Tab-separated table of N, CA and C in Angstrom:
chain	number	residue	atom	x	y	z
A	161	MET	N	16.445	-6.173	-8.892
A	161	MET	CA	15.162	-6.624	-8.384
A	161	MET	C	14.210	-6.695	-9.575
A	162	ASN	N	13.427	-7.804	-9.684
A	162	ASN	CA	12.555	-7.876	-10.841
A	162	ASN	C	11.335	-6.980	-10.657
A	163	ALA	N	10.604	-6.762	-11.756
A	163	ALA	CA	9.544	-5.754	-11.788
A	163	ALA	C	8.437	-6.004	-10.777
A	164	TRP	N	7.985	-7.246	-10.629
A	164	TRP	CA	6.859	-7.449	-9.715
A	164	TRP	C	7.279	-7.251	-8.273
A	165	LEU	N	8.521	-7.528	-7.938
A	165	LEU	CA	8.977	-7.237	-6.578
A	165	LEU	C	9.025	-5.733	-6.334
A	166	GLU	N	9.492	-4.983	-7.338
A	166	GLU	CA	9.512	-3.529	-7.196
A	166	GLU	C	8.095	-2.999	-7.045
A	167	ASN	N	7.161	-3.552	-7.850
A	167	ASN	CA	5.764	-3.136	-7.732
A	167	ASN	C	5.227	-3.468	-6.347
A	168	ALA	N	5.538	-4.639	-5.841
A	168	ALA	CA	5.082	-5.018	-4.509
A	168	ALA	C	5.629	-4.045	-3.469
A	169	ALA	N	6.872	-3.616	-3.670
A	169	ALA	CA	7.483	-2.669	-2.739
A	169	ALA	C	6.708	-1.362	-2.723
A	170	ARG	N	6.336	-0.884	-3.894
A	170	ARG	CA	5.613	0.380	-3.978
A	170	ARG	C	4.209	0.242	-3.441
A	171	LEU	N	3.558	-0.858	-3.771
A	171	LEU	CA	2.147	-1.016	-3.461
A	171	LEU	C	1.879	-1.371	-2.017
A	172	ALA	N	2.778	-2.038	-1.441
A	172	ALA	CA	2.495	-2.673	-0.184
A	172	ALA	C	2.223	-1.731	0.953
A	173	VAL	N	2.683	-0.572	0.849
A	173	VAL	CA	2.503	0.432	1.881
A	173	VAL	C	3.215	-0.010	3.149
A	174	VAL	N	3.680	-1.154	3.169
A	174	VAL	CA	4.595	-1.883	4.032
A	174	VAL	C	4.431	-1.810	5.537
A	175	ALA	N	5.023	-2.817	6.138
A	175	ALA	CA	4.874	-3.011	7.573
A	175	ALA	C	5.932	-2.268	8.361
A	176	SER	N	5.544	-1.791	9.484
A	176	SER	CA	6.491	-1.141	10.390
A	176	SER	C	7.336	-2.201	11.076
A	177	LEU	N	8.611	-1.934	11.255
A	177	LEU	CA	9.477	-2.901	11.947
A	177	LEU	C	9.069	-3.068	13.396
A	178	THR	N	8.643	-1.989	14.007
A	178	THR	CA	8.245	-2.082	15.408
A	178	THR	C	6.805	-2.525	15.553
A	179	GLY	N	6.061	-2.508	14.467
A	179	GLY	CA	4.685	-2.962	14.495
A	179	GLY	C	3.782	-2.091	15.320
A	180	PRO	N	3.019	-1.197	14.678
A	180	PRO	CA	2.068	-0.380	15.425
A	180	PRO	C	0.975	-1.253	16.030
A	181	PRO	N	0.262	-0.768	17.022
A	181	PRO	CA	-0.833	-1.551	17.578
A	181	PRO	C	-1.799	-1.943	16.469
A	182	LEU	N	-2.297	-3.165	16.536
A	182	LEU	CA	-3.128	-3.687	15.456
A	182	LEU	C	-4.598	-3.665	15.809
A	183	LEU	N	-5.416	-3.725	14.773
A	183	LEU	CA	-6.861	-3.725	14.912
A	183	LEU	C	-7.413	-5.116	14.659
A	184	CYS	N	-8.633	-5.377	15.089
A	184	CYS	CA	-9.287	-6.622	14.732
A	184	CYS	C	-9.691	-6.547	13.264
A	185	SER	N	-10.055	-7.678	12.697
A	185	SER	CA	-10.366	-7.771	11.280
A	185	SER	C	-11.449	-6.773	10.845
A	186	ALA	N	-12.526	-6.653	11.624
A	186	ALA	CA	-13.605	-5.729	11.269
A	186	ALA	C	-13.115	-4.292	11.285
A	187	ALA	N	-12.255	-3.953	12.236
A	187	ALA	CA	-11.726	-2.591	12.315
A	187	ALA	C	-10.781	-2.307	11.155
A	188	VAL	N	-10.004	-3.308	10.734
A	188	VAL	CA	-9.130	-3.127	9.574
A	188	VAL	C	-9.979	-2.878	8.336
A	189	ALA	N	-11.059	-3.648	8.179
A	189	ALA	CA	-11.955	-3.443	7.035
A	189	ALA	C	-12.552	-2.042	7.073
A	190	SER	N	-12.915	-1.581	8.269
A	190	SER	CA	-13.444	-0.238	8.410
A	190	SER	C	-12.388	0.807	8.054
A	191	SER	N	-11.160	0.573	8.499
A	191	SER	CA	-10.067	1.482	8.156
A	191	SER	C	-9.824	1.498	6.654
A	192	ALA	N	-9.878	0.325	6.039
A	192	ALA	CA	-9.686	0.252	4.590
A	192	ALA	C	-10.760	1.055	3.875
A	193	SER	N	-11.978	1.041	4.393
A	193	SER	CA	-13.048	1.788	3.739
A	193	SER	C	-12.797	3.293	3.787
A	194	GLU	N	-11.980	3.752	4.748
A	194	GLU	CA	-11.591	5.167	4.795
A	194	GLU	C	-10.863	5.564	3.507
A	195	ALA	N	-10.216	4.589	2.885
A	195	ALA	CA	-9.407	4.872	1.695
A	195	ALA	C	-10.230	4.946	0.417
A	196	PHE	N	-11.464	4.430	0.425
A	196	PHE	CA	-12.267	4.447	-0.803
A	196	PHE	C	-12.454	5.883	-1.282
A	197	GLY	N	-12.095	6.141	-2.521
A	197	GLY	CA	-12.202	7.483	-3.087
A	197	GLY	C	-11.055	8.394	-2.697
A	198	ASN	N	-10.121	7.875	-1.919
A	198	ASN	CA	-8.970	8.648	-1.473
A	198	ASN	C	-7.680	7.944	-1.885
A	199	THR	N	-6.555	8.494	-1.499
A	199	THR	CA	-5.253	7.985	-1.911
A	199	THR	C	-4.421	7.604	-0.705
A	200	ILE	N	-3.855	6.403	-0.721
A	200	ILE	CA	-2.871	6.004	0.277
A	200	ILE	C	-1.519	6.356	-0.329
A	201	LEU	N	-0.843	7.293	0.304
A	201	LEU	CA	0.401	7.847	-0.229
A	201	LEU	C	1.581	7.369	0.608
A	202	SER	N	2.557	6.760	-0.046
A	202	SER	CA	3.796	6.345	0.617
A	202	SER	C	4.908	7.275	0.151
A	203	THR	N	5.551	7.944	1.086
A	203	THR	CA	6.640	8.865	0.751
A	203	THR	C	7.966	8.234	1.161
A	204	TYR	N	8.877	8.133	0.191
A	204	TYR	CA	10.189	7.522	0.399
A	204	TYR	C	11.192	8.581	0.856
A	205	PRO	N	12.338	8.156	1.401
A	205	PRO	CA	13.334	9.107	1.912
A	205	PRO	C	13.818	10.118	0.871
A	206	ASP	N	13.797	9.741	-0.405
A	206	ASP	CA	14.249	10.661	-1.454
A	206	ASP	C	13.156	11.644	-1.879
A	207	GLY	N	11.979	11.572	-1.226
A	207	GLY	CA	10.884	12.488	-1.524
A	207	GLY	C	9.910	11.978	-2.577
A	208	ARG	N	10.280	10.928	-3.285
A	208	ARG	CA	9.360	10.383	-4.281
A	208	ARG	C	8.221	9.664	-3.576
A	209	THR	N	7.095	9.550	-4.275
A	209	THR	CA	5.910	8.949	-3.674
A	209	THR	C	5.350	7.827	-4.541
A	210	ALA	N	4.654	6.935	-3.881
A	210	ALA	CA	3.870	5.891	-4.541
A	210	ALA	C	2.437	6.074	-4.072
A	211	GLU	N	1.492	5.891	-4.987
A	211	GLU	CA	0.085	6.078	-4.667
A	211	GLU	C	-0.667	4.769	-4.826
A	212	LEU	N	-1.605	4.534	-3.925
A	212	LEU	CA	-2.430	3.332	-3.930
A	212	LEU	C	-3.878	3.750	-3.757
A	213	TRP	N	-4.754	3.188	-4.600
A	213	TRP	CA	-6.178	3.490	-4.537
A	213	TRP	C	-6.953	2.198	-4.363
A	214	LEU	N	-7.649	2.062	-3.224
A	214	LEU	CA	-8.481	0.894	-2.955
A	214	LEU	C	-9.905	1.160	-3.421
A	215	ALA	N	-10.538	0.138	-3.990
A	215	ALA	CA	-11.949	0.226	-4.389
A	215	ALA	C	-12.761	-0.717	-3.511
A	216	ALA	N	-14.035	-0.374	-3.300
A	216	ALA	CA	-14.916	-1.156	-2.439
A	216	ALA	C	-15.130	-2.577	-2.963
A	217	ASP	N	-14.926	-2.796	-4.267
A	217	ASP	CA	-15.124	-4.130	-4.844
A	217	ASP	C	-13.941	-5.070	-4.619
A	218	GLY	N	-12.918	-4.605	-3.883
A	218	GLY	CA	-11.766	-5.443	-3.586
A	218	GLY	C	-10.620	-5.300	-4.575
A	219	SER	N	-10.744	-4.387	-5.508
A	219	SER	CA	-9.654	-4.153	-6.459
A	219	SER	C	-8.833	-2.945	-6.014
A	220	TYR	N	-7.637	-2.833	-6.560
A	220	TYR	CA	-6.828	-1.641	-6.331
A	220	TYR	C	-6.070	-1.294	-7.601
A	221	THR	N	-5.691	-0.033	-7.690
A	221	THR	CA	-4.767	0.446	-8.710
A	221	THR	C	-3.677	1.221	-7.984
A	222	ALA	N	-2.543	1.333	-8.631
A	222	ALA	CA	-1.424	2.015	-7.986
A	222	ALA	C	-0.503	2.616	-9.032
A	223	GLN	N	0.245	3.619	-8.593
A	223	GLN	CA	1.317	4.190	-9.395
A	223	GLN	C	2.545	4.240	-8.505
A	224	GLY	N	3.607	3.625	-8.990
A	224	GLY	CA	4.830	3.571	-8.206
A	224	GLY	C	5.630	4.847	-8.278
A	225	ARG	N	6.637	4.914	-7.481
A	225	ARG	CA	7.476	6.118	-7.437
A	225	ARG	C	8.255	6.323	-8.720
A	226	ARG	N	8.280	5.316	-9.583
A	226	ARG	CA	8.925	5.454	-10.899
A	226	ARG	C	7.896	5.642	-12.011
A	227	HIS	N	6.672	5.996	-11.623
A	227	HIS	CA	5.567	6.289	-12.542
A	227	HIS	C	5.009	5.061	-13.254
A	228	ASP	N	5.298	3.863	-12.779
A	228	ASP	CA	4.733	2.685	-13.416
A	228	ASP	C	3.458	2.269	-12.692
A	229	SER	N	2.461	1.904	-13.487
A	229	SER	CA	1.154	1.547	-12.951
A	229	SER	C	1.060	0.055	-12.701
A	230	SER	N	0.229	-0.294	-11.736
A	230	SER	CA	-0.061	-1.695	-11.464
A	230	SER	C	-1.465	-1.783	-10.876
A	231	SER	N	-1.966	-3.003	-10.788
A	231	SER	CA	-3.300	-3.216	-10.229
A	231	SER	C	-3.399	-4.635	-9.690
A	232	GLY	N	-4.449	-4.859	-8.920
A	232	GLY	CA	-4.654	-6.181	-8.340
A	232	GLY	C	-5.862	-6.174	-7.434
A	233	HIS	N	-5.803	-7.010	-6.408
A	233	HIS	CA	-6.921	-7.162	-5.483
A	233	HIS	C	-6.420	-7.027	-4.053
A	234	TRP	N	-7.271	-6.497	-3.188
A	234	TRP	CA	-6.945	-6.359	-1.781
A	234	TRP	C	-8.014	-7.072	-0.962
A	235	LYS	N	-7.626	-7.487	0.245
A	235	LYS	CA	-8.590	-8.014	1.213
A	235	LYS	C	-7.985	-7.932	2.598
A	236	VAL	N	-8.838	-8.094	3.569
A	236	VAL	CA	-8.415	-8.079	4.960
A	236	VAL	C	-8.211	-9.522	5.401
A	237	LYS	N	-7.061	-9.789	5.985
A	237	LYS	CA	-6.746	-11.098	6.573
A	237	LYS	C	-6.334	-10.837	8.016
A	238	GLY	N	-7.200	-11.215	8.924
A	238	GLY	CA	-6.891	-10.989	10.334
A	238	GLY	C	-6.759	-9.504	10.623
A	239	GLN	N	-5.586	-9.087	11.069
A	239	GLN	CA	-5.340	-7.693	11.439
A	239	GLN	C	-4.534	-6.954	10.377
A	240	GLN	N	-4.571	-7.464	9.150
A	240	GLN	CA	-3.738	-6.883	8.105
A	240	GLN	C	-4.520	-6.599	6.836
A	241	LEU	N	-4.026	-5.647	6.094
A	241	LEU	CA	-4.513	-5.349	4.758
A	241	LEU	C	-3.556	-6.052	3.800
A	242	CYS	N	-4.107	-6.894	2.928
A	242	CYS	CA	-3.273	-7.686	2.026
A	242	CYS	C	-3.542	-7.302	0.573
A	243	LEU	N	-2.468	-7.197	-0.194
A	243	LEU	CA	-2.526	-6.851	-1.609
A	243	LEU	C	-1.967	-8.000	-2.435
A	244	LYS	N	-2.622	-8.302	-3.544
A	244	LYS	CA	-2.104	-9.296	-4.476
A	244	LYS	C	-2.135	-8.677	-5.867
A	245	GLN	N	-0.954	-8.456	-6.407
A	245	GLN	CA	-0.821	-7.798	-7.707
A	245	GLN	C	-1.220	-8.739	-8.835
A	246	ALA	N	-2.001	-8.212	-9.790
A	246	ALA	CA	-2.402	-8.965	-10.973
A	246	ALA	C	-1.718	-8.436	-12.236
A	247	ARG	N	-1.466	-7.123	-12.291
A	247	ARG	CA	-0.851	-6.501	-13.466
A	247	ARG	C	0.180	-5.475	-13.029
A	248	PRO	N	1.259	-5.270	-13.733
A	248	PRO	CA	1.546	-5.822	-15.056
A	248	PRO	C	2.027	-7.269	-15.012
A	249	VAL	N	2.535	-7.716	-13.875
A	249	VAL	CA	2.987	-9.098	-13.723
A	249	VAL	C	2.308	-9.672	-12.485
A	250	PRO	N	1.576	-10.774	-12.619
A	250	PRO	CA	0.933	-11.353	-11.437
A	250	PRO	C	1.963	-11.766	-10.386
A	251	ALA	N	1.711	-11.374	-9.151
A	251	ALA	CA	2.582	-11.772	-8.039
A	251	ALA	C	2.128	-13.150	-7.552
A	252	PRO	N	3.060	-14.019	-7.223
A	252	PRO	CA	2.681	-15.358	-6.770
A	252	PRO	C	2.244	-15.403	-5.298
A	253	PHE	N	2.224	-14.260	-4.622
A	253	PHE	CA	1.863	-14.217	-3.213
A	253	PHE	C	1.168	-12.902	-2.902
A	254	SER	N	0.480	-12.863	-1.770
A	254	SER	CA	-0.104	-11.615	-1.266
A	254	SER	C	0.926	-10.944	-0.372
A	255	TYR	N	0.899	-9.633	-0.349
A	255	TYR	CA	1.757	-8.874	0.546
A	255	TYR	C	0.853	-8.199	1.565
A	256	CYS	N	1.046	-8.519	2.834
A	256	CYS	CA	0.155	-8.040	3.891
A	256	CYS	C	0.875	-7.064	4.814
A	257	VAL	N	0.143	-6.057	5.262
A	257	VAL	CA	0.699	-5.059	6.177
A	257	VAL	C	-0.270	-4.803	7.323
A	258	PRO	N	0.258	-4.633	8.541
A	258	PRO	CA	-0.605	-4.275	9.659
A	258	PRO	C	-1.107	-2.841	9.508
A	259	VAL	N	-2.290	-2.613	10.008
A	259	VAL	CA	-2.872	-1.267	9.995
A	259	VAL	C	-2.835	-0.753	11.439
A	260	PRO	N	-2.365	0.487	11.661
A	260	PRO	CA	-2.271	1.004	13.025
A	260	PRO	C	-3.637	1.155	13.687
A	261	SER	N	-3.647	1.099	15.012
A	261	SER	CA	-4.899	1.186	15.754
A	261	SER	C	-5.627	2.505	15.532
A	262	SER	N	-4.899	3.534	15.131
A	262	SER	CA	-5.525	4.833	14.849
A	262	SER	C	-6.240	4.845	13.508
A	263	GLY	N	-6.136	3.769	12.745
A	263	GLY	CA	-6.734	3.719	11.422
A	263	GLY	C	-5.838	4.415	10.413
A	264	MET	N	-6.377	4.637	9.238
A	264	MET	CA	-5.589	5.243	8.173
A	264	MET	C	-5.661	6.762	8.151
A	265	ALA	N	-6.517	7.338	8.987
A	265	ALA	CA	-6.694	8.789	8.957
A	265	ALA	C	-5.428	9.527	9.391
A	266	GLN	N	-4.661	8.911	10.289
A	266	GLN	CA	-3.402	9.519	10.721
A	266	GLN	C	-2.270	8.778	10.042
A	267	GLY	N	-1.223	9.488	9.675
A	267	GLY	CA	-0.088	8.853	9.030
A	267	GLY	C	0.693	7.975	9.988
A	268	TRP	N	1.488	7.085	9.426
A	268	TRP	CA	2.341	6.235	10.238
A	268	TRP	C	3.614	5.882	9.477
A	269	GLY	N	4.635	5.584	10.234
A	269	GLY	CA	5.906	5.187	9.654
A	269	GLY	C	5.924	3.691	9.408
A	270	ALA	N	6.646	3.294	8.386
A	270	ALA	CA	6.731	1.878	8.042
A	270	ALA	C	8.033	1.628	7.294
A	271	LYS	N	8.254	0.391	6.940
A	271	LYS	CA	9.396	0.018	6.118
A	271	LYS	C	8.870	-0.552	4.809
A	272	ALA	N	9.413	-0.088	3.701
A	272	ALA	CA	9.064	-0.621	2.398
A	272	ALA	C	9.647	-2.017	2.246
A	273	TYR	N	9.146	-2.760	1.303
A	273	TYR	CA	9.661	-4.086	0.992
A	273	TYR	C	11.165	-4.032	0.748
A	274	THR	N	11.636	-2.933	0.231
A	274	THR	CA	13.057	-2.736	-0.051
A	274	THR	C	13.862	-2.438	1.206
A	275	GLY	N	13.176	-2.246	2.343
A	275	GLY	CA	13.855	-1.933	3.595
A	275	GLY	C	13.937	-0.448	3.885
A	276	GLU	N	13.531	0.369	2.938
A	276	GLU	CA	13.564	1.818	3.136
A	276	GLU	C	12.458	2.251	4.088
A	277	ALA	N	12.767	3.238	4.908
A	277	ALA	CA	11.752	3.834	5.771
A	277	ALA	C	10.833	4.685	4.904
A	278	ILE	N	9.537	4.563	5.118
A	278	ILE	CA	8.572	5.386	4.389
A	278	ILE	C	7.582	5.974	5.374
A	279	ARG	N	6.891	7.009	4.930
A	279	ARG	CA	5.810	7.635	5.695
A	279	ARG	C	4.535	7.413	4.902
A	280	ILE	N	3.526	6.847	5.540
A	280	ILE	CA	2.261	6.537	4.878
A	280	ILE	C	1.195	7.496	5.385
A	281	THR	N	0.478	8.096	4.448
A	281	THR	CA	-0.609	9.005	4.801
A	281	THR	C	-1.805	8.761	3.891
A	282	LEU	N	-2.968	9.093	4.381
A	282	LEU	CA	-4.182	9.035	3.586
A	282	LEU	C	-4.490	10.455	3.129
A	283	VAL	N	-4.580	10.632	1.816
A	283	VAL	CA	-4.817	11.941	1.220
A	283	VAL	C	-6.220	11.946	0.614
A	284	ARG	N	-6.961	13.021	0.865
A	284	ARG	CA	-8.318	13.127	0.321
A	284	ARG	C	-8.284	13.207	-1.192
A	285	GLY	N	-9.195	12.456	-1.818
A	285	GLY	CA	-9.331	12.474	-3.265
A	285	GLY	C	-8.316	11.580	-3.962
A	286	HIS	N	-8.359	11.638	-5.270
A	286	HIS	CA	-7.479	10.819	-6.111
A	286	HIS	C	-6.242	11.642	-6.435
A	287	ALA	N	-5.305	11.643	-5.501
A	287	ALA	CA	-4.087	12.457	-5.631
A	287	ALA	C	-3.006	11.672	-6.350
A	288	THR	N	-2.177	12.398	-7.059
A	288	THR	CA	-0.961	11.809	-7.640
A	288	THR	C	0.195	12.707	-7.236
A	289	GLY	N	1.218	12.080	-6.713
A	289	GLY	CA	2.358	12.850	-6.213
A	289	GLY	C	3.464	13.037	-7.233
A	290	GLY	N	3.281	12.448	-8.403
A	290	GLY	CA	4.275	12.639	-9.444
A	290	GLY	C	5.452	11.697	-9.345
A	291	GLY	N	5.379	10.703	-8.429
A	291	GLY	CA	6.458	9.715	-8.331
A	291	GLY	C	7.592	10.276	-7.647
């Protein structure tokens, strides 16, 4: 798998196969604002984690489970949070994920771009899980 696809897998926080109940666009934006100053943590089956940090200006930074950093821009499209990677390799597409109706405050299960089951949680502050 090439590097930007792997980065997209880590960053995307990914969609659930069963699809949790979705929010309207304004509610997704509100849920996204819960993440400002905090960490969206994706935990993979092997225990490694990927971290995503959203900023109010529409940018994000991330650290993948292999300790590689990336960054880009996020926005809300309909009922989804969408990420478009700019660095280290620009992605030619946005990767969008539904946000559960409970918002980001409660964790939820999802599938990574790679197909792996992950657990997504919002952690207070700028946490790093060590990959």
